[in-house]
Amino acid sequence: MSLIEISLTMIFRFSIIVFFLTNVSSFSQSLSLPSVFSDNMVLQQKTKVTVWGWSFKEDEITVKTSWGQATTIKSDTSGKWSAIINTIEAGGPYELTVTGKKSELKIKNILLGEVWLCSGQSNMEMTFSGWPPKDTVYRAAEEIKKIRNPSIRMFTVVKSYSLKPEINCKGNWKEANAENLKDFSATAYYFGSELYKKLNVPIGLINTSWGGTQIKSWTSIEALSIYPEFGALKENFQQRKGEQCSREKWLKKHVKIDLSNLLASEMWKNLNFSDSVCSTTNYSDLEWERMKLPIQWEKTKLGEFDGAVWFRKTIDIPESWKGKELQIDLPGIDDMDQTWVNGVKVGATERPGYWQTPRHYKIPSSLITSNKILIAIRIIDHQGGGGIWDTQIPMSICLKSDTSKKVALDGNWKYLVVAEYSNNTFYLFDIKNREYQCRVSANTIGPNTSTALYNAMICPLAPFAIKGFIWYQGESNVGSSDQYSSYQASMVRDWRKLWGQENLPFYFVQISPYKYSGIMNTESAELRNAQRVSMDSIKNSGMVVTLDIGDVNIIHPSKKKEVGERLAYWALAKDYQKNSTYSGPLYKSF
């Protein structure tokens, strides 16, 4: 094993140790809690709250709170245990202690208040940082500077998918302040902020969302199986579970880089995959595969893939360009890149959200010593579509002093996969032997696999006590409006069943107008109507209209404050008996 691989392994092991030592007064592998039970959490006030976890089989577990509640139970033969405690009126901070025979866990800085689960796709996921240059949250920079409210807290579920129901997820509770807010869901925060203003109690927000995902991903296999189009789902799942298991075992043999405990603003910078040789001029890429750019790599042999891929191309430039400063112009890269010329890094964009932002990198004259130059680009895609695929902006290289003189860069490029990204972890591949290209098993699942997000990002949260759900999704289901109303109703029944409460409130956002397939296309209108119709079959639900605050040119409208507040108006009127105008008139007949 190389020194780099040893270092990466040590970093990974250290991060795991830190994760488990957090909140543990005497470390033991025996006693553990789901990640949603952690420092800074908010528990639902004035109710019966389930606290659960794992320990030795038939271990005696005591759960005790600083607000005066205590109970003792035994874990079952598998080691799982579950306790019910009563919460009092809103307030805090409090502590909760869980004690077993051999170890003890203590959770600090707990508040009691109102807890809501916030889910959906990119418009729910969209943080205050946004996705510049087009997709930004209105006045986000000003909001980040002025907001500091430790009574509003958010638990963001780390993205993950699975074909089987999981028992835990990754995430942390964080207070609303300038440091944390840039990584908060803006819609969810504004919803919570409006509740806080009107109720004056702590607000807990569980954000479990993933951009570009369809509603089928958030629904259980049992709920989907009633639909003919998912008829073979159960039969296929056993085989696919076996494939997933085999693939996970294969991945776990590799050196890992776990990003779970890093700040979102820092986690993607200077990632070392032991792959720097891929940028050098004396490296042989003869056996690399080829891809014609620009194209979204999901539409190629590479398929559904998240991770790091190198692209290389040697081009001829005019003799007169030798010794002169050049510029490389690329369309938006989905999602991040390092760009190298003749073995020297000339530019990098190493933060998510800039997939629409064109790259313009200066190439120093000292690198241009020949009429042939090597361009190498390492692209990291962490979700959704990947690669260089915008055909509206040409890929080219030009004289810095005269940008009208260009050499086109589109066409065949050589490429090599060097790392796969899954569940917040990079798995590094052997570059010398082109390991990923020669693998036996293909990646069989992703975030849009039916039930995959329900299993990994919803199941682990139940039965954590909540007041209700807010939901912002539908853009990825444009084109299937005929079924959407029924799908949404099934999903809501599904979630309520999981929490064991058939009347949990469900408030959702109608998708904003956007020219999906041209300005005169009616698909988004049809989907909006299906969302409206779903209110008839989903009791205790409500819909926020956004026709007046959308933008047909931007799929992620900037006015998230208005969306969050309108969601809150429904909750304030229906669940907190506040005199709030929560809806305008809705269409009745025609």
PDB file of N, CA and C in Angstrom, residues 345-394:
ATOM      1  N   LYS A 345      -1.931  22.526 -13.467  1.00  0.00           N
ATOM      2  CA  LYS A 345      -3.324  22.915 -13.223  1.00  0.00           C
ATOM      3  C   LYS A 345      -3.504  24.389 -13.545  1.00  0.00           C
ATOM      4  N   VAL A 346      -4.450  24.681 -14.456  1.00  0.00           N
ATOM      5  CA  VAL A 346      -4.692  26.066 -14.862  1.00  0.00           C
ATOM      6  C   VAL A 346      -5.985  26.626 -14.284  1.00  0.00           C
ATOM      7  N   GLY A 347      -6.807  25.763 -13.675  1.00  0.00           N
ATOM      8  CA  GLY A 347      -8.053  26.243 -13.088  1.00  0.00           C
ATOM      9  C   GLY A 347      -8.816  25.121 -12.421  1.00  0.00           C
ATOM     10  N   ALA A 348      -9.727  25.506 -11.540  1.00  0.00           N
ATOM     11  CA  ALA A 348     -10.539  24.507 -10.842  1.00  0.00           C
ATOM     12  C   ALA A 348     -11.803  25.170 -10.316  1.00  0.00           C
ATOM     13  N   THR A 349     -12.885  24.419 -10.315  1.00  0.00           N
ATOM     14  CA  THR A 349     -14.135  24.808  -9.657  1.00  0.00           C
ATOM     15  C   THR A 349     -14.522  23.630  -8.785  1.00  0.00           C
ATOM     16  N   GLU A 350     -14.326  23.773  -7.478  1.00  0.00           N
ATOM     17  CA  GLU A 350     -14.446  22.635  -6.565  1.00  0.00           C
ATOM     18  C   GLU A 350     -15.481  22.905  -5.477  1.00  0.00           C
ATOM     19  N   ARG A 351     -16.664  23.289  -5.960  1.00  0.00           N
ATOM     20  CA  ARG A 351     -17.799  23.466  -5.061  1.00  0.00           C
ATOM     21  C   ARG A 351     -19.060  23.150  -5.837  1.00  0.00           C
ATOM     22  N   PRO A 352     -19.996  22.383  -5.251  1.00  0.00           N
ATOM     23  CA  PRO A 352     -21.220  22.027  -5.974  1.00  0.00           C
ATOM     24  C   PRO A 352     -22.041  23.258  -6.325  1.00  0.00           C
ATOM     25  N   GLY A 353     -22.883  23.114  -7.348  1.00  0.00           N
ATOM     26  CA  GLY A 353     -23.820  24.172  -7.685  1.00  0.00           C
ATOM     27  C   GLY A 353     -23.418  25.004  -8.885  1.00  0.00           C
ATOM     28  N   TYR A 354     -22.186  24.794  -9.380  1.00  0.00           N
ATOM     29  CA  TYR A 354     -21.706  25.609 -10.499  1.00  0.00           C
ATOM     30  C   TYR A 354     -21.766  24.844 -11.818  1.00  0.00           C
ATOM     31  N   TRP A 355     -22.696  23.898 -11.898  1.00  0.00           N
ATOM     32  CA  TRP A 355     -22.791  23.078 -13.096  1.00  0.00           C
ATOM     33  C   TRP A 355     -23.289  23.863 -14.312  1.00  0.00           C
ATOM     34  N   GLN A 356     -23.881  25.022 -14.078  1.00  0.00           N
ATOM     35  CA  GLN A 356     -24.330  25.872 -15.185  1.00  0.00           C
ATOM     36  C   GLN A 356     -23.320  26.969 -15.531  1.00  0.00           C
ATOM     37  N   THR A 357     -22.249  27.062 -14.759  1.00  0.00           N
ATOM     38  CA  THR A 357     -21.305  28.160 -14.903  1.00  0.00           C
ATOM     39  C   THR A 357     -20.193  27.818 -15.884  1.00  0.00           C
ATOM     40  N   PRO A 358     -20.068  28.549 -16.991  1.00  0.00           N
ATOM     41  CA  PRO A 358     -18.966  28.295 -17.927  1.00  0.00           C
ATOM     42  C   PRO A 358     -17.613  28.508 -17.250  1.00  0.00           C
ATOM     43  N   ARG A 359     -16.621  27.757 -17.703  1.00  0.00           N
ATOM     44  CA  ARG A 359     -15.255  27.880 -17.190  1.00  0.00           C
ATOM     45  C   ARG A 359     -14.410  28.647 -18.206  1.00  0.00           C
ATOM     46  N   HIS A 360     -13.632  29.601 -17.705  1.00  0.00           N
ATOM     47  CA  HIS A 360     -12.692  30.346 -18.530  1.00  0.00           C
ATOM     48  C   HIS A 360     -11.369  30.385 -17.769  1.00  0.00           C
ATOM     49  N   TYR A 361     -10.429  29.545 -18.165  1.00  0.00           N
ATOM     50  CA  TYR A 361      -9.163  29.435 -17.453  1.00  0.00           C
ATOM     51  C   TYR A 361      -8.007  29.940 -18.321  1.00  0.00           C
ATOM     52  N   LYS A 362      -7.137  30.741 -17.716  1.00  0.00           N
ATOM     53  CA  LYS A 362      -5.976  31.292 -18.409  1.00  0.00           C
ATOM     54  C   LYS A 362      -4.850  30.257 -18.439  1.00  0.00           C
ATOM     55  N   ILE A 363      -4.189  30.148 -19.596  1.00  0.00           N
ATOM     56  CA  ILE A 363      -3.066  29.226 -19.754  1.00  0.00           C
ATOM     57  C   ILE A 363      -1.801  30.062 -19.918  1.00  0.00           C
ATOM     58  N   PRO A 364      -0.870  29.993 -18.961  1.00  0.00           N
ATOM     59  CA  PRO A 364       0.350  30.815 -19.046  1.00  0.00           C
ATOM     60  C   PRO A 364       1.157  30.530 -20.309  1.00  0.00           C
ATOM     61  N   SER A 365       1.788  31.546 -20.836  1.00  0.00           N
ATOM     62  CA  SER A 365       2.577  31.400 -22.068  1.00  0.00           C
ATOM     63  C   SER A 365       3.728  30.415 -21.895  1.00  0.00           C
ATOM     64  N   SER A 366       4.227  30.280 -20.656  1.00  0.00           N
ATOM     65  CA  SER A 366       5.359  29.379 -20.410  1.00  0.00           C
ATOM     66  C   SER A 366       5.020  27.920 -20.676  1.00  0.00           C
ATOM     67  N   LEU A 367       3.718  27.584 -20.690  1.00  0.00           N
ATOM     68  CA  LEU A 367       3.320  26.188 -20.943  1.00  0.00           C
ATOM     69  C   LEU A 367       3.219  25.883 -22.431  1.00  0.00           C
ATOM     70  N   ILE A 368       3.196  26.909 -23.271  1.00  0.00           N
ATOM     71  CA  ILE A 368       2.955  26.699 -24.698  1.00  0.00           C
ATOM     72  C   ILE A 368       4.301  26.708 -25.436  1.00  0.00           C
ATOM     73  N   THR A 369       4.978  25.554 -25.418  1.00  0.00           N
ATOM     74  CA  THR A 369       6.300  25.419 -26.022  1.00  0.00           C
ATOM     75  C   THR A 369       6.270  24.631 -27.325  1.00  0.00           C
ATOM     76  N   SER A 370       5.096  24.124 -27.677  1.00  0.00           N
ATOM     77  CA  SER A 370       4.962  23.308 -28.885  1.00  0.00           C
ATOM     78  C   SER A 370       3.601  23.589 -29.509  1.00  0.00           C
ATOM     79  N   ASN A 371       3.433  23.113 -30.747  1.00  0.00           N
ATOM     80  CA  ASN A 371       2.118  23.295 -31.364  1.00  0.00           C
ATOM     81  C   ASN A 371       1.156  22.169 -30.994  1.00  0.00           C
ATOM     82  N   LYS A 372       1.593  21.290 -30.090  1.00  0.00           N
ATOM     83  CA  LYS A 372       0.712  20.268 -29.520  1.00  0.00           C
ATOM     84  C   LYS A 372       0.611  20.492 -28.020  1.00  0.00           C
ATOM     85  N   ILE A 373      -0.611  20.467 -27.500  1.00  0.00           N
ATOM     86  CA  ILE A 373      -0.792  20.597 -26.051  1.00  0.00           C
ATOM     87  C   ILE A 373      -1.756  19.526 -25.566  1.00  0.00           C
ATOM     88  N   LEU A 374      -1.517  19.085 -24.333  1.00  0.00           N
ATOM     89  CA  LEU A 374      -2.370  18.083 -23.694  1.00  0.00           C
ATOM     90  C   LEU A 374      -3.304  18.777 -22.714  1.00  0.00           C
ATOM     91  N   ILE A 375      -4.594  18.536 -22.878  1.00  0.00           N
ATOM     92  CA  ILE A 375      -5.598  19.039 -21.935  1.00  0.00           C
ATOM     93  C   ILE A 375      -6.142  17.851 -21.151  1.00  0.00           C
ATOM     94  N   ALA A 376      -6.132  17.959 -19.833  1.00  0.00           N
ATOM     95  CA  ALA A 376      -6.665  16.904 -18.962  1.00  0.00           C
ATOM     96  C   ALA A 376      -7.634  17.545 -17.970  1.00  0.00           C
ATOM     97  N   ILE A 377      -8.824  16.980 -17.869  1.00  0.00           N
ATOM     98  CA  ILE A 377      -9.867  17.534 -16.991  1.00  0.00           C
ATOM     99  C   ILE A 377     -10.372  16.425 -16.074  1.00  0.00           C
ATOM    100  N   ARG A 378     -10.281  16.653 -14.773  1.00  0.00           N
ATOM    101  CA  ARG A 378     -10.890  15.705 -13.829  1.00  0.00           C
ATOM    102  C   ARG A 378     -12.241  16.265 -13.409  1.00  0.00           C
ATOM    103  N   ILE A 379     -13.290  15.505 -13.713  1.00  0.00           N
ATOM    104  CA  ILE A 379     -14.658  15.923 -13.400  1.00  0.00           C
ATOM    105  C   ILE A 379     -15.184  15.076 -12.251  1.00  0.00           C
ATOM    106  N   ILE A 380     -15.778  15.747 -11.279  1.00  0.00           N
ATOM    107  CA  ILE A 380     -16.464  15.058 -10.184  1.00  0.00           C
ATOM    108  C   ILE A 380     -17.949  15.355 -10.300  1.00  0.00           C
ATOM    109  N   ASP A 381     -18.744  14.300 -10.393  1.00  0.00           N
ATOM    110  CA  ASP A 381     -20.206  14.423 -10.380  1.00  0.00           C
ATOM    111  C   ASP A 381     -20.702  13.774  -9.098  1.00  0.00           C
ATOM    112  N   HIS A 382     -21.423  14.536  -8.277  1.00  0.00           N
ATOM    113  CA  HIS A 382     -21.855  13.984  -6.990  1.00  0.00           C
ATOM    114  C   HIS A 382     -23.336  13.651  -6.950  1.00  0.00           C
ATOM    115  N   GLN A 383     -24.090  14.024  -7.998  1.00  0.00           N
ATOM    116  CA  GLN A 383     -25.497  13.633  -8.064  1.00  0.00           C
ATOM    117  C   GLN A 383     -26.052  14.002  -9.430  1.00  0.00           C
ATOM    118  N   GLY A 384     -27.099  13.301  -9.857  1.00  0.00           N
ATOM    119  CA  GLY A 384     -27.770  13.628 -11.110  1.00  0.00           C
ATOM    120  C   GLY A 384     -26.872  13.437 -12.315  1.00  0.00           C
ATOM    121  N   GLY A 385     -27.147  14.227 -13.369  1.00  0.00           N
ATOM    122  CA  GLY A 385     -26.372  14.134 -14.595  1.00  0.00           C
ATOM    123  C   GLY A 385     -24.933  14.543 -14.373  1.00  0.00           C
ATOM    124  N   GLY A 386     -24.032  14.007 -15.217  1.00  0.00           N
ATOM    125  CA  GLY A 386     -22.620  14.309 -15.056  1.00  0.00           C
ATOM    126  C   GLY A 386     -21.927  14.600 -16.366  1.00  0.00           C
ATOM    127  N   GLY A 387     -20.782  15.316 -16.286  1.00  0.00           N
ATOM    128  CA  GLY A 387     -19.938  15.532 -17.445  1.00  0.00           C
ATOM    129  C   GLY A 387     -20.035  16.934 -18.019  1.00  0.00           C
ATOM    130  N   ILE A 388     -19.566  17.057 -19.255  1.00  0.00           N
ATOM    131  CA  ILE A 388     -19.664  18.302 -20.022  1.00  0.00           C
ATOM    132  C   ILE A 388     -20.717  18.071 -21.081  1.00  0.00           C
ATOM    133  N   TRP A 389     -21.871  18.699 -20.943  1.00  0.00           N
ATOM    134  CA  TRP A 389     -22.970  18.333 -21.834  1.00  0.00           C
ATOM    135  C   TRP A 389     -23.745  19.510 -22.419  1.00  0.00           C
ATOM    136  N   ASP A 390     -23.399  20.724 -22.063  1.00  0.00           N
ATOM    137  CA  ASP A 390     -24.105  21.884 -22.601  1.00  0.00           C
ATOM    138  C   ASP A 390     -23.643  22.146 -24.035  1.00  0.00           C
ATOM    139  N   THR A 391     -24.510  21.923 -24.991  1.00  0.00           N
ATOM    140  CA  THR A 391     -24.151  22.095 -26.399  1.00  0.00           C
ATOM    141  C   THR A 391     -24.326  23.529 -26.881  1.00  0.00           C
ATOM    142  N   GLN A 392     -24.865  24.400 -26.025  1.00  0.00           N
ATOM    143  CA  GLN A 392     -25.099  25.788 -26.432  1.00  0.00           C
ATOM    144  C   GLN A 392     -23.832  26.637 -26.355  1.00  0.00           C
ATOM    145  N   ILE A 393     -22.887  26.236 -25.533  1.00  0.00           N
ATOM    146  CA  ILE A 393     -21.638  26.980 -25.364  1.00  0.00           C
ATOM    147  C   ILE A 393     -20.496  26.125 -25.893  1.00  0.00           C
ATOM    148  N   PRO A 394     -19.755  26.583 -26.895  1.00  0.00           N
ATOM    149  CA  PRO A 394     -18.717  25.753 -27.507  1.00  0.00           C
ATOM    150  C   PRO A 394     -17.520  25.524 -26.587  1.00  0.00           C
TER     151      PRO A 394
END
